[in-house]
Amino acid sequence: MTRTLPILTTLLLSVFANAALATEKPFAIAIHGGAGTIKKERFTPAREAAYRAKLQESVEAGYAILEKGGTSLDALTASINILENSPFFNAGKGAVYTHDESHEMDASIMEGKTRQAGAVAGVKHIENPINLARLVMDESVHVMLSGDGAEAFAQSQGVKLVDNDLFDTKHRYKSLQRAKAKMKKAKQENKDYQAAHQSLEVEYKVGTVGAVALDKYGNIAAGTSTGGMTNKRFGRIGDSPVIGAGTFADNDSCAVSATGHGEYFIRYNVAADICARVQYQGKSIEQAGKEVIHDVLMPVGGTGGVIIIDTKGNISLPFNTKGMYRASKSNNSSTYVGIFKDD
Ligand code: ASP
């Protein structure tokens, strides 16, 4: 009897622990840091490790907020801020250069419970554009503000404007020079602008950041932040601030953040199309994401990827490029970090 008591106690404890796990509400987060020609041979082991560490830091910061009972909006904003502040990614510090050698950034955020959304486009002096998108959602009656108007709104909300050169990095400047040289050559070869731009390697365009999250209250949300595409015309707006194209969230279907050649993501309404397939065709997020990224975008030349989450905590991370910086973590799976296709 004295020996069976501890065994019984242990058994009972483990039954209760499992029951608690089974009834725990799912919560999860996934992030991306851009998709494109990301080849292993271009990385030194130290550089690869540094990227992986930053992705891990970002996903774990968001996860910690969810674990403590924070909302999906708070979690994804924290994750995105870490990537915006890192020069590795094309958002905030490290944003790509426009043709005119400055930085113009776009961001958006959407909440699945209410379908409220906020976005900013073409901002030049905002350190963390995702935070301003959130303010547009929470504190204005609008969904999208652009340029000077967005920055005036920022000031009215107490957001400090910063110098545009805060976002400068040497490696992005070199990318711009390479892109310009390629465009010049293409012009000399009489290629039209569209064809010439297509000939820029996808690497010139990567690094947009985004996050999708599910909180313990069953609400999903999505956010995306970017410097856009290297050598873009001033005033060009990509898919990232366009609700339905680069960002979408609805508790009835899924939450999506996209990265890739924005013009295609706008024309094919990528984020909303994935969620529509889930909602109206009863498809899993995995199936819907695969269809849009591989079967719809690939044949027309639209390169990129998405991160998707649903209210059950399922996560899917499809892309049609060589790689996509990505990471995820949920209450029932440990941290995953990937860069290359076969990670
Ligand atoms: N989608 C972004 C844009 O077109 C770029 C990217 O994701 O790399 O502005």
Short mmCIF file of C-alpha atoms and ligand atoms in Angstrom, two decimals:
data_model
loop_
_atom_site.label_atom_id
_atom_site.label_comp_id
_atom_site.label_asym_id
_atom_site.label_seq_id
_atom_site.Cartn_x
_atom_site.Cartn_y
_atom_site.Cartn_z
CA MET A 1 0.00 0.00 0.00
CA THR A 2 2.76 2.46 0.95
CA ARG A 3 4.43 1.80 -2.42
CA THR A 4 1.25 2.01 -4.52
CA LEU A 5 0.23 5.40 -3.10
CA PRO A 6 3.04 7.43 -4.75
CA ILE A 7 2.46 5.57 -8.03
CA LEU A 8 -1.24 6.38 -7.90
CA THR A 9 -0.50 10.01 -7.08
CA THR A 10 1.89 10.28 -10.03
CA LEU A 11 -0.67 8.68 -12.31
CA LEU A 12 -3.42 11.04 -11.20
CA LEU A 13 -1.16 14.07 -11.56
CA SER A 14 -0.27 13.13 -15.11
CA VAL A 15 -3.95 12.54 -15.99
CA PHE A 16 -4.78 16.04 -14.68
CA ALA A 17 -1.83 17.58 -16.48
CA ASN A 18 -2.89 16.00 -19.77
CA ALA A 19 -6.48 17.07 -19.27
CA ALA A 20 -5.32 20.64 -18.62
CA LEU A 21 -3.24 20.54 -21.80
CA ALA A 22 -6.17 19.18 -23.78
CA THR A 23 -8.48 21.97 -22.60
CA GLU A 24 -5.88 24.73 -22.94
CA LYS A 25 -6.94 27.14 -25.64
CA PRO A 26 -4.56 27.01 -28.58
CA PHE A 27 -2.31 30.01 -29.18
CA ALA A 28 0.34 30.42 -31.83
CA ILE A 29 2.39 32.84 -33.88
CA ALA A 30 4.24 32.80 -37.18
CA ILE A 31 6.53 35.44 -38.65
CA HIS A 32 8.33 36.09 -41.93
CA GLY A 33 11.25 38.25 -42.97
CA GLY A 34 10.76 38.14 -46.72
CA ALA A 35 10.90 35.60 -49.55
CA GLY A 36 13.19 35.47 -52.56
CA THR A 37 16.47 34.19 -53.97
CA ILE A 38 17.84 33.17 -50.62
CA LYS A 39 20.52 30.57 -51.31
CA LYS A 40 22.53 28.74 -48.70
CA GLU A 41 25.81 29.29 -50.53
CA ARG A 42 25.45 33.06 -50.06
CA PHE A 43 25.61 32.74 -46.29
CA THR A 44 28.64 32.30 -44.08
CA PRO A 45 27.78 30.10 -41.09
CA ALA A 46 28.01 33.17 -38.85
CA ARG A 47 25.63 35.21 -41.02
CA GLU A 48 23.13 32.38 -41.23
CA ALA A 49 23.25 31.94 -37.46
CA ALA A 50 22.67 35.67 -36.95
CA TYR A 51 19.56 35.63 -39.18
CA ARG A 52 18.22 32.55 -37.44
CA ALA A 53 18.80 34.13 -34.03
CA LYS A 54 16.93 37.29 -35.01
CA LEU A 55 13.97 35.30 -36.36
CA GLN A 56 13.92 33.27 -33.17
CA GLU A 57 14.08 36.39 -30.99
CA SER A 58 11.15 37.87 -32.91
CA VAL A 59 8.88 34.80 -32.79
CA GLU A 60 9.63 34.18 -29.12
CA ALA A 61 8.89 37.79 -28.15
CA GLY A 62 5.43 37.50 -29.72
CA TYR A 63 4.89 34.05 -28.23
CA ALA A 64 5.74 35.26 -24.71
CA ILE A 65 3.01 37.90 -24.99
CA LEU A 66 0.45 35.30 -26.09
CA GLU A 67 1.50 32.95 -23.32
CA LYS A 68 0.88 35.64 -20.71
CA GLY A 69 -2.61 36.21 -22.10
CA GLY A 70 -1.78 39.13 -24.41
CA THR A 71 -3.74 39.73 -27.61
CA SER A 72 -2.76 38.61 -31.09
CA LEU A 73 -2.41 42.28 -32.08
CA ASP A 74 0.06 42.99 -29.26
CA ALA A 75 2.03 39.85 -30.01
CA LEU A 76 2.43 40.44 -33.73
CA THR A 77 3.32 44.10 -33.22
CA ALA A 78 6.11 43.15 -30.80
CA SER A 79 7.46 40.53 -33.21
CA ILE A 80 7.38 42.94 -36.15
CA ASN A 81 9.09 45.73 -34.17
CA ILE A 82 12.10 43.46 -33.61
CA LEU A 83 12.39 42.80 -37.34
CA GLU A 84 11.81 46.47 -38.24
CA ASN A 85 14.64 47.46 -35.92
CA SER A 86 17.04 44.94 -37.43
CA PRO A 87 19.11 45.99 -40.47
CA PHE A 88 18.77 42.43 -41.84
CA PHE A 89 15.25 43.02 -43.07
CA ASN A 90 13.62 45.37 -45.54
CA ALA A 91 11.45 47.26 -43.06
CA GLY A 92 12.33 50.17 -40.79
CA LYS A 93 16.12 50.19 -40.36
CA GLY A 94 17.42 48.33 -43.42
CA ALA A 95 14.55 49.39 -45.71
CA VAL A 96 15.49 49.34 -49.40
CA TYR A 97 16.16 52.53 -51.38
CA THR A 98 13.86 54.13 -53.92
CA HIS A 99 15.29 55.19 -57.29
CA ASP A 100 15.78 58.64 -55.72
CA GLU A 101 17.88 57.19 -52.90
CA SER A 102 15.47 57.61 -50.05
CA HIS A 103 13.24 55.22 -48.10
CA GLU A 104 9.45 55.04 -48.34
CA MET A 105 7.73 52.52 -46.13
CA ASP A 106 4.34 50.80 -46.09
CA ALA A 107 2.63 48.79 -43.34
CA SER A 108 -0.75 47.41 -42.37
CA ILE A 109 -2.47 45.51 -39.61
CA MET A 110 -5.83 43.72 -39.37
CA GLU A 111 -7.82 42.15 -36.56
CA GLY A 112 -9.83 39.02 -37.33
CA LYS A 113 -12.50 39.47 -34.66
CA THR A 114 -13.79 42.84 -35.84
CA ARG A 115 -12.22 43.08 -39.29
CA GLN A 116 -10.87 46.45 -38.22
CA ALA A 117 -7.75 47.44 -40.12
CA GLY A 118 -5.16 50.20 -40.31
CA ALA A 119 -2.50 50.99 -42.89
CA VAL A 120 0.12 53.57 -43.80
CA ALA A 121 1.72 54.03 -47.19
CA GLY A 122 4.77 55.94 -48.36
CA VAL A 123 5.89 57.13 -44.93
CA LYS A 124 9.46 58.43 -44.70
CA HIS A 125 10.00 59.46 -41.10
CA ILE A 126 8.32 56.79 -39.01
CA GLU A 127 10.66 54.49 -37.10
CA ASN A 128 8.15 51.65 -36.70
CA PRO A 129 5.50 51.90 -39.41
CA ILE A 130 3.51 48.94 -38.03
CA ASN A 131 2.84 50.94 -34.84
CA LEU A 132 1.48 53.81 -36.90
CA ALA A 133 -0.75 51.41 -38.86
CA ARG A 134 -2.08 50.24 -35.51
CA LEU A 135 -2.77 53.83 -34.45
CA VAL A 136 -4.63 54.44 -37.71
CA MET A 137 -6.79 51.42 -36.88
CA ASP A 138 -7.34 52.30 -33.23
CA GLU A 139 -7.40 56.11 -33.23
CA SER A 140 -8.67 57.27 -36.62
CA VAL A 141 -11.88 56.73 -38.52
CA HIS A 142 -9.90 55.68 -41.60
CA VAL A 143 -8.21 52.51 -42.81
CA MET A 144 -5.29 53.91 -44.81
CA LEU A 145 -3.29 57.13 -44.55
CA SER A 146 -0.42 58.01 -46.86
CA GLY A 147 2.66 60.24 -47.05
CA ASP A 148 2.49 63.66 -45.38
CA GLY A 149 -1.02 63.03 -44.09
CA ALA A 150 0.06 59.85 -42.34
CA GLU A 151 3.01 61.65 -40.77
CA ALA A 152 0.87 64.60 -39.62
CA PHE A 153 -1.48 62.05 -38.03
CA ALA A 154 1.54 60.40 -36.38
CA GLN A 155 2.56 63.71 -34.82
CA SER A 156 -0.97 64.33 -33.61
CA GLN A 157 -0.68 60.98 -31.80
CA GLY A 158 2.63 61.91 -30.19
CA VAL A 159 4.79 59.83 -32.54
CA LYS A 160 8.17 61.47 -33.08
CA LEU A 161 9.31 61.86 -36.70
CA VAL A 162 12.85 60.64 -37.45
CA ASP A 163 15.33 61.50 -40.21
CA ASN A 164 15.04 59.38 -43.32
CA ASP A 165 18.73 58.49 -43.15
CA LEU A 166 18.05 56.55 -39.95
CA PHE A 167 17.01 53.75 -42.29
CA ASP A 168 20.25 53.80 -44.34
CA THR A 169 22.40 50.70 -44.63
CA LYS A 170 25.41 50.13 -46.85
CA HIS A 171 24.23 46.78 -48.17
CA ARG A 172 20.88 48.19 -49.35
CA TYR A 173 22.68 51.11 -51.01
CA LYS A 174 24.87 48.67 -52.92
CA SER A 175 21.75 46.75 -53.99
CA LEU A 176 20.32 49.97 -55.38
CA GLN A 177 23.48 50.66 -57.39
CA ARG A 178 23.45 47.10 -58.76
CA ALA A 179 19.77 47.40 -59.63
CA LYS A 180 20.33 50.71 -61.42
CA ALA A 181 23.21 49.26 -63.44
CA LYS A 182 21.04 46.31 -64.46
CA MET A 183 18.19 48.58 -65.48
CA LYS A 184 20.55 50.75 -67.52
CA LYS A 185 21.87 47.71 -69.35
CA ALA A 186 18.35 46.46 -70.02
CA LYS A 187 17.44 49.87 -71.45
CA GLN A 188 20.45 49.78 -73.74
CA GLU A 189 19.22 46.38 -74.90
CA ASN A 190 15.87 48.03 -75.66
CA LYS A 191 13.89 46.05 -73.11
CA ASP A 192 10.75 47.84 -71.96
CA TYR A 193 10.53 48.98 -68.33
CA GLN A 194 8.38 46.08 -67.21
CA ALA A 195 10.69 43.48 -68.76
CA ALA A 196 13.76 45.27 -67.43
CA HIS A 197 12.36 45.37 -63.96
CA GLN A 198 11.55 41.69 -64.14
CA SER A 199 15.21 41.03 -64.92
CA LEU A 200 16.26 42.42 -61.54
CA GLU A 201 17.00 39.46 -59.39
CA VAL A 202 14.43 38.79 -56.74
CA GLU A 203 17.15 39.33 -54.15
CA TYR A 204 16.84 43.06 -54.74
CA LYS A 205 13.33 42.96 -53.46
CA VAL A 206 13.36 40.75 -50.39
CA GLY A 207 13.09 41.37 -46.69
CA THR A 208 9.55 42.55 -46.00
CA VAL A 209 8.48 41.46 -42.53
CA GLY A 210 5.17 40.21 -41.18
CA ALA A 211 3.45 38.22 -38.48
CA VAL A 212 0.17 36.37 -37.89
CA ALA A 213 -1.01 35.29 -34.47
CA LEU A 214 -3.79 33.50 -32.59
CA ASP A 215 -4.40 34.48 -28.97
CA LYS A 216 -5.97 32.53 -26.11
CA TYR A 217 -9.29 34.30 -26.73
CA GLY A 218 -9.56 32.68 -30.17
CA ASN A 219 -8.77 35.85 -32.12
CA ILE A 220 -6.40 35.95 -35.07
CA ALA A 221 -4.65 38.99 -36.54
CA ALA A 222 -2.09 39.82 -39.22
CA GLY A 223 0.44 42.59 -39.85
CA THR A 224 3.03 43.44 -42.52
CA SER A 225 5.75 46.11 -42.76
CA THR A 226 8.09 46.90 -45.66
CA GLY A 227 10.44 49.28 -47.40
CA GLY A 228 8.95 48.03 -50.69
CA MET A 229 11.13 47.20 -53.67
CA THR A 230 14.64 48.37 -54.47
CA ASN A 231 14.76 51.09 -57.14
CA LYS A 232 11.01 51.67 -56.99
CA ARG A 233 9.69 54.98 -58.29
CA PHE A 234 8.97 57.47 -55.56
CA GLY A 235 5.30 57.23 -54.66
CA ARG A 236 5.07 53.54 -55.58
CA ILE A 237 2.88 51.64 -53.12
CA GLY A 238 3.14 47.85 -52.90
CA ASP A 239 0.80 45.20 -51.56
CA SER A 240 1.92 45.37 -47.93
CA PRO A 241 -0.42 48.22 -46.88
CA VAL A 242 -3.27 46.98 -49.07
CA ILE A 243 -5.81 45.06 -47.01
CA GLY A 244 -6.72 41.91 -48.91
CA ALA A 245 -3.49 41.88 -50.91
CA GLY A 246 -0.59 41.84 -48.44
CA THR A 247 -2.50 41.51 -45.17
CA PHE A 248 -5.86 40.02 -44.21
CA ALA A 249 -7.50 38.61 -41.08
CA ASP A 250 -10.97 37.26 -40.37
CA ASN A 251 -11.85 34.91 -37.51
CA ASP A 252 -14.21 33.08 -39.91
CA SER A 253 -11.34 31.98 -42.15
CA CYS A 254 -7.70 32.88 -41.57
CA ALA A 255 -5.04 35.55 -41.11
CA VAL A 256 -2.37 36.11 -43.76
CA SER A 257 0.75 38.25 -44.18
CA ALA A 258 2.44 38.23 -47.59
CA THR A 259 5.83 38.95 -49.05
CA GLY A 260 6.86 39.04 -52.68
CA HIS A 261 6.47 41.04 -55.86
CA GLY A 262 3.75 43.39 -54.66
CA GLU A 263 2.23 44.28 -58.01
CA TYR A 264 1.17 40.62 -58.44
CA PHE A 265 -0.09 40.33 -54.89
CA ILE A 266 -2.31 43.36 -55.45
CA ARG A 267 -3.63 42.15 -58.81
CA TYR A 268 -4.35 38.67 -57.49
CA ASN A 269 -5.72 39.88 -54.15
CA VAL A 270 -3.58 37.18 -52.58
CA ALA A 271 -4.27 37.35 -48.83
CA ALA A 272 -8.04 37.68 -49.23
CA ASP A 273 -8.17 35.00 -51.94
CA ILE A 274 -6.52 32.47 -49.60
CA CYS A 275 -9.03 33.23 -46.84
CA ALA A 276 -11.95 33.15 -49.29
CA ARG A 277 -10.97 29.62 -50.34
CA VAL A 278 -10.92 28.62 -46.68
CA GLN A 279 -14.27 30.24 -45.92
CA TYR A 280 -16.31 29.43 -49.01
CA GLN A 281 -14.69 26.23 -50.25
CA GLY A 282 -14.00 24.70 -46.85
CA LYS A 283 -10.34 24.22 -47.68
CA SER A 284 -7.58 23.92 -45.11
CA ILE A 285 -5.18 26.87 -44.89
CA GLU A 286 -2.49 24.58 -46.23
CA GLN A 287 -4.47 23.69 -49.35
CA ALA A 288 -5.70 27.26 -49.95
CA GLY A 289 -2.21 28.72 -49.51
CA LYS A 290 -0.64 26.15 -51.81
CA GLU A 291 -3.22 26.81 -54.53
CA VAL A 292 -2.75 30.58 -54.52
CA ILE A 293 1.03 30.66 -54.16
CA HIS A 294 1.86 27.75 -56.49
CA ASP A 295 -1.09 27.35 -58.87
CA VAL A 296 -2.23 30.96 -59.28
CA LEU A 297 0.87 33.13 -58.79
CA MET A 298 3.62 30.87 -60.13
CA PRO A 299 2.28 30.53 -63.70
CA VAL A 300 1.95 34.32 -64.09
CA GLY A 301 5.39 35.05 -62.66
CA GLY A 302 4.34 36.29 -59.22
CA THR A 303 7.12 35.34 -56.83
CA GLY A 304 6.83 35.30 -53.06
CA GLY A 305 5.17 33.60 -50.12
CA VAL A 306 2.75 33.98 -47.25
CA ILE A 307 2.32 32.99 -43.63
CA ILE A 308 -1.15 31.80 -42.64
CA ILE A 309 -2.83 30.96 -39.33
CA ASP A 310 -6.38 29.88 -38.42
CA THR A 311 -8.35 29.95 -35.17
CA LYS A 312 -7.41 26.33 -34.38
CA GLY A 313 -3.74 27.30 -34.33
CA ASN A 314 -2.85 25.63 -37.63
CA ILE A 315 0.02 27.35 -39.40
CA SER A 316 1.10 27.16 -43.04
CA LEU A 317 4.12 28.89 -44.60
CA PRO A 318 4.05 28.36 -48.40
CA PHE A 319 6.40 30.15 -50.83
CA ASN A 320 7.40 29.69 -54.47
CA THR A 321 10.90 31.18 -54.19
CA LYS A 322 14.23 29.63 -53.21
CA GLY A 323 13.72 30.62 -49.61
CA MET A 324 11.70 32.59 -47.11
CA TYR A 325 12.87 33.81 -43.72
CA ARG A 326 10.29 32.37 -41.37
CA ALA A 327 9.60 31.10 -37.86
CA SER A 328 6.69 29.82 -35.80
CA LYS A 329 5.78 28.65 -32.34
CA SER A 330 2.59 27.39 -30.75
CA ASN A 331 1.43 26.09 -27.37
CA ASN A 332 1.81 22.55 -28.67
CA SER A 333 4.90 22.84 -30.86
CA SER A 334 8.37 24.14 -30.15
CA THR A 335 10.08 26.97 -32.01
CA TYR A 336 10.63 26.38 -35.72
CA VAL A 337 13.01 28.59 -37.71
CA GLY A 338 13.54 28.23 -41.46
CA ILE A 339 15.32 30.09 -44.23
CA PHE A 340 15.82 27.72 -47.15
CA LYS A 341 13.35 25.50 -48.97
CA ASP A 342 14.38 22.28 -47.26
CA ASP A 343 14.65 23.69 -43.71
N1 ASP B 1 5.70 42.90 -51.11
C1 ASP B 1 6.66 43.97 -50.97
C2 ASP B 1 6.32 45.05 -51.96
O1 ASP B 1 6.02 44.74 -53.08
C3 ASP B 1 8.08 43.56 -51.16
C4 ASP B 1 8.49 42.26 -50.50
O2 ASP B 1 7.68 41.57 -49.91
O3 ASP B 1 9.69 41.90 -50.57
O4 ASP B 1 6.42 46.20 -51.62
#
